[in-house]
XYZ file of C-alpha atoms in Angstrom:
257
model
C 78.802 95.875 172.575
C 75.437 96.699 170.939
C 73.443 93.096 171.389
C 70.210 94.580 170.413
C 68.713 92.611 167.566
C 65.937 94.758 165.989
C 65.840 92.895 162.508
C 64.785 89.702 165.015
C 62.865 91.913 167.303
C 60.659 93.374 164.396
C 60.121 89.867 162.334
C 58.693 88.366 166.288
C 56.201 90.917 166.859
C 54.780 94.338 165.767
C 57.258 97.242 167.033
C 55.696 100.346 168.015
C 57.868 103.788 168.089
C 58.152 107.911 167.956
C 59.427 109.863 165.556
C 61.769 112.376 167.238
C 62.641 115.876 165.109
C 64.115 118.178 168.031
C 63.924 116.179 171.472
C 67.734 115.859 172.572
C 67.807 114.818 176.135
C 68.064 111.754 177.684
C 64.773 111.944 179.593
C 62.730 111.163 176.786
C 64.100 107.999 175.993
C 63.501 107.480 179.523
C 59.751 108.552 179.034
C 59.543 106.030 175.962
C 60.884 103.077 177.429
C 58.837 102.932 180.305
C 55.518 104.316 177.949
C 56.169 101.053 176.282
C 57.532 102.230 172.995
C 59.829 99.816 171.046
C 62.377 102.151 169.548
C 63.149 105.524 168.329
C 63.046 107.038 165.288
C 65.490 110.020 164.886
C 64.589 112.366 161.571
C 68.082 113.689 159.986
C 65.714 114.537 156.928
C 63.857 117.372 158.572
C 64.913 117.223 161.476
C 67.562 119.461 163.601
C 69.973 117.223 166.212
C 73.105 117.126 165.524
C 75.719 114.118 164.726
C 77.228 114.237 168.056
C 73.718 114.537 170.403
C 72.790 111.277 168.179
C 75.669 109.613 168.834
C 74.722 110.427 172.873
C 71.285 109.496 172.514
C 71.469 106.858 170.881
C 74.010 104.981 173.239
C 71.659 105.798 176.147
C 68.944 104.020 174.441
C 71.046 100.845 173.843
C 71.887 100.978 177.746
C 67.929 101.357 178.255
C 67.669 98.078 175.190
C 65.540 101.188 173.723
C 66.974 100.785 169.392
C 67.429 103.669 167.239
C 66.583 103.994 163.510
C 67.743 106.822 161.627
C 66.426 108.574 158.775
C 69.359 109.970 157.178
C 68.485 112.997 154.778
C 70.063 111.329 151.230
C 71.725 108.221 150.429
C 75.609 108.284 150.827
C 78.281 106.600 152.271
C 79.185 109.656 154.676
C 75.367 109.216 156.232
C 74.763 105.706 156.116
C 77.975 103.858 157.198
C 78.615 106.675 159.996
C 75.582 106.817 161.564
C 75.741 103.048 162.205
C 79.233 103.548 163.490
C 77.131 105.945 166.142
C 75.493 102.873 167.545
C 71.921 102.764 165.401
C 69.942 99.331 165.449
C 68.648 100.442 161.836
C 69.369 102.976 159.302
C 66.543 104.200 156.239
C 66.638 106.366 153.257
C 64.327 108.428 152.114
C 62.631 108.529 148.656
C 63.754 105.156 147.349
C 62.697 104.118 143.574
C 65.489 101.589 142.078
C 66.767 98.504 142.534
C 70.770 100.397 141.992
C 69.489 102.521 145.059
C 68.463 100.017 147.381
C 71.656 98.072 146.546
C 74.118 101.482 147.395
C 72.183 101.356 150.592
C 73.212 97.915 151.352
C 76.705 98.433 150.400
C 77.116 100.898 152.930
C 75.187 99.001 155.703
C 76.749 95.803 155.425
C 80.689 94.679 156.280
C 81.995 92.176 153.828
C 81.206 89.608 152.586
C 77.816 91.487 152.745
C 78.351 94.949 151.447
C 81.330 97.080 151.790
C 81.099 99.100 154.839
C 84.713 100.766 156.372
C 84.946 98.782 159.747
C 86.228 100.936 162.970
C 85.223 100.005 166.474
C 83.081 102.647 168.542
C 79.258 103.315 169.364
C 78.215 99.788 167.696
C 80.432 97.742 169.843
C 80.050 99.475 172.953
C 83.355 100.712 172.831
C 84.560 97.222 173.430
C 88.330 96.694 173.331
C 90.212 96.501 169.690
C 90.257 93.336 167.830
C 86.953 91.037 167.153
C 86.692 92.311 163.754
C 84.930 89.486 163.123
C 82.260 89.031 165.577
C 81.269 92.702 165.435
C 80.913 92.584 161.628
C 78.622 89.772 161.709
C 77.295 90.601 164.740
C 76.341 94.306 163.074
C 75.423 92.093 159.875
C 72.350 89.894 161.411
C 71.010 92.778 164.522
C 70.962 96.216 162.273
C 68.082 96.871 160.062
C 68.828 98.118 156.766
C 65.510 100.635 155.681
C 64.523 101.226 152.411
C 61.536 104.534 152.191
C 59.149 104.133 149.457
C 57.062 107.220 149.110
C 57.250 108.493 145.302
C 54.950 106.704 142.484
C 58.103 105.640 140.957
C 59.458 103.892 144.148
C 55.541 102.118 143.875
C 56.215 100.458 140.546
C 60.065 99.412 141.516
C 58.640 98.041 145.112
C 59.305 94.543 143.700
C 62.808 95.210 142.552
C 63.539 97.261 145.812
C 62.402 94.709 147.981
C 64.499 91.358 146.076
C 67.715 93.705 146.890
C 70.371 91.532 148.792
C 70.931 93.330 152.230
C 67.820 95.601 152.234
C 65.475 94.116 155.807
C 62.760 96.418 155.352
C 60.694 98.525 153.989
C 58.722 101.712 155.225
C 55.780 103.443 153.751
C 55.926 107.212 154.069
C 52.204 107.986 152.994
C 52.268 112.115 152.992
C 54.968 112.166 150.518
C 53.124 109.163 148.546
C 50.283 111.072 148.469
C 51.448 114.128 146.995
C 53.753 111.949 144.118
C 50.126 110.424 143.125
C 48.402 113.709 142.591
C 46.388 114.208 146.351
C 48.225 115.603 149.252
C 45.390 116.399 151.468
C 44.430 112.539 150.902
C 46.425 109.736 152.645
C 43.553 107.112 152.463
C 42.881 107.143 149.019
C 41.728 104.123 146.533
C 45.233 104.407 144.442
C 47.223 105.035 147.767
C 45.956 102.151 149.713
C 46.114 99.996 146.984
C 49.412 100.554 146.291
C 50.330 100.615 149.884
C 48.652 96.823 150.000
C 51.236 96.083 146.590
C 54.539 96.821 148.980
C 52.698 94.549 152.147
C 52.107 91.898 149.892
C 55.697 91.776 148.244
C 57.501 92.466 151.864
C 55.856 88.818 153.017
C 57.058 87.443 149.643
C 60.396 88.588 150.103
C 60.477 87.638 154.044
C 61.311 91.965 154.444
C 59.955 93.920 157.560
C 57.087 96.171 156.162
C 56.383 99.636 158.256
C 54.176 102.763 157.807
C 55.319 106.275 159.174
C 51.121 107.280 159.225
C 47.912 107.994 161.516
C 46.447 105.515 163.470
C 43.814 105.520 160.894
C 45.896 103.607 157.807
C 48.107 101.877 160.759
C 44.955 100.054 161.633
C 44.276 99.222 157.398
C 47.368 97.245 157.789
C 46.984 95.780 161.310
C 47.920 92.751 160.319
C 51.005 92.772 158.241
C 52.610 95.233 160.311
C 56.366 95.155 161.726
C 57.048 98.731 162.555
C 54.569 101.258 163.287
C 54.737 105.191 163.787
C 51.664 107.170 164.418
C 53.260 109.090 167.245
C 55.336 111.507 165.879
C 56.664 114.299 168.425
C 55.073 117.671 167.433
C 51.863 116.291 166.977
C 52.309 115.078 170.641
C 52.987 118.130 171.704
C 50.017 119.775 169.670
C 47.311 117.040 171.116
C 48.456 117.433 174.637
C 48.837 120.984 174.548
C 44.997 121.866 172.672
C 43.823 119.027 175.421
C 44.868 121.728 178.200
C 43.935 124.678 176.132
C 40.395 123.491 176.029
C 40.347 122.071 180.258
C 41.356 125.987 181.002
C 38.693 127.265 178.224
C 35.847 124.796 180.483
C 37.612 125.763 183.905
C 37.361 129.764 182.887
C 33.508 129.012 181.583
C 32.751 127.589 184.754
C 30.695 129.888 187.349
């Protein structure tokens, strides 16, 4: 069985993970966990790995007590309640702005008496033996973490409503799509931004919610403090730094006489 609480985990402490787009083999959750990353975060949005290399992944990572979260590309049933069923700690949605939204998002997260998710054993029991209907559901219930994305002007001025939704654990701020709703993509640090940014912090500690920021190090670091789940390192850019890093050591080594 899955016994990795993440909604726990990320209320103890400040959780600090990757944003994966294309990476499908085991060895970088192997890299991560011993890196000292927290969890994963797989992108079905834009991303391109398939249903079944999740489902593979992401039980290697629960053997390595490395979580998953999942960005699935809309909100529906066929997304949310499956990809849970695939053995991921938490599931988000992108582009959240109503209360009715952030409810449908629960629905599909949570078994009864909860929500209404369709209960079949697999991934998020570790394949255990049928029967326990029970203890997995509530089990799945308290450990799984149940994302809502606010990144739209309109999800800004709903934050309160999104946030007072039964079933919803979290919040996470997705600042280049925020920026471009408020009028300046090529700005992530601006007044309106940040202030609003500070609106969704403030209401996650009213509501007892996890509050996270998909970002650069630079905003990460505005919000130090009120942090539960952080993402700065997201995997192209990775490969960009570390690559332009060696671009410019061979550029010194060929200057060299």
């Amino acid at each position: 069985m899955n016994e990795i609480n993440l909604k726990q985990r990320m209320m103890e402490r400040q959780l600090g993970g990757v944003l994966i787009q294309f990476s499908d083999s085991p060895a970088v959750l192997y890299a991560a966990k011993q890196a000292g990353l927290d969890f994963m975060l797989y992108d079905c949005e834009h991303g391109i790995i398939p249903y079944e290399k999740l489902h593979d992944l992401m039980l290697c990572g629960n053997a390595l007590d490395l979580p998953s979260i999942v960005r699935v590309p809309e909100l529906s049933r066929a997304w949310v309640s499956r990809i849970l069923d695939f053995g991921a700690a938490g599931v988000m949605v992108p582009m959240m702005e109503t209360r009715e939204q952030a409810q449908k998002l629960a629905e599909w997260a949570k078994y009864p008496p909860l929500g209404r998710r369709s209960y079949s054993g697999g991934a998020h029991t570790g394949y255990a033996a049928s029967g326990g209907h029970s203890f997995h559901m509530e089990q799945d219930n308290s450990h799984t973490v149940t994302i809502a994305q606010i990144e739209t002007a309109r999800g800004l001025e709903n934050a309160e409503e999104i946030l007072a939704a039964e079933g919803i654990d979290a919040v996470m701020i997705g600042p280049a799509d925020l920026a471009i709703s408020l009028g300046h993509p090529d700005t992530v640090l601006a007044e309106d931004e940040i202030a609003g940014i500070r609106k969704v912090s403030e209401l996650s500690e009213k509501y007892g919610k996890g509050f996270g920021i998909i970002g650069g190090n630079a905003l990460l670091r505005e919000f130090a403090g009120s942090l539960n789940l952080m993402v700065s390192a997201i995997e192209i850019h990775l490969w960009h730094e570390s690559l332009e890093s060696y671009a410019r050591s061979y550029e010194e080594i060929r200057r060299k006489p």
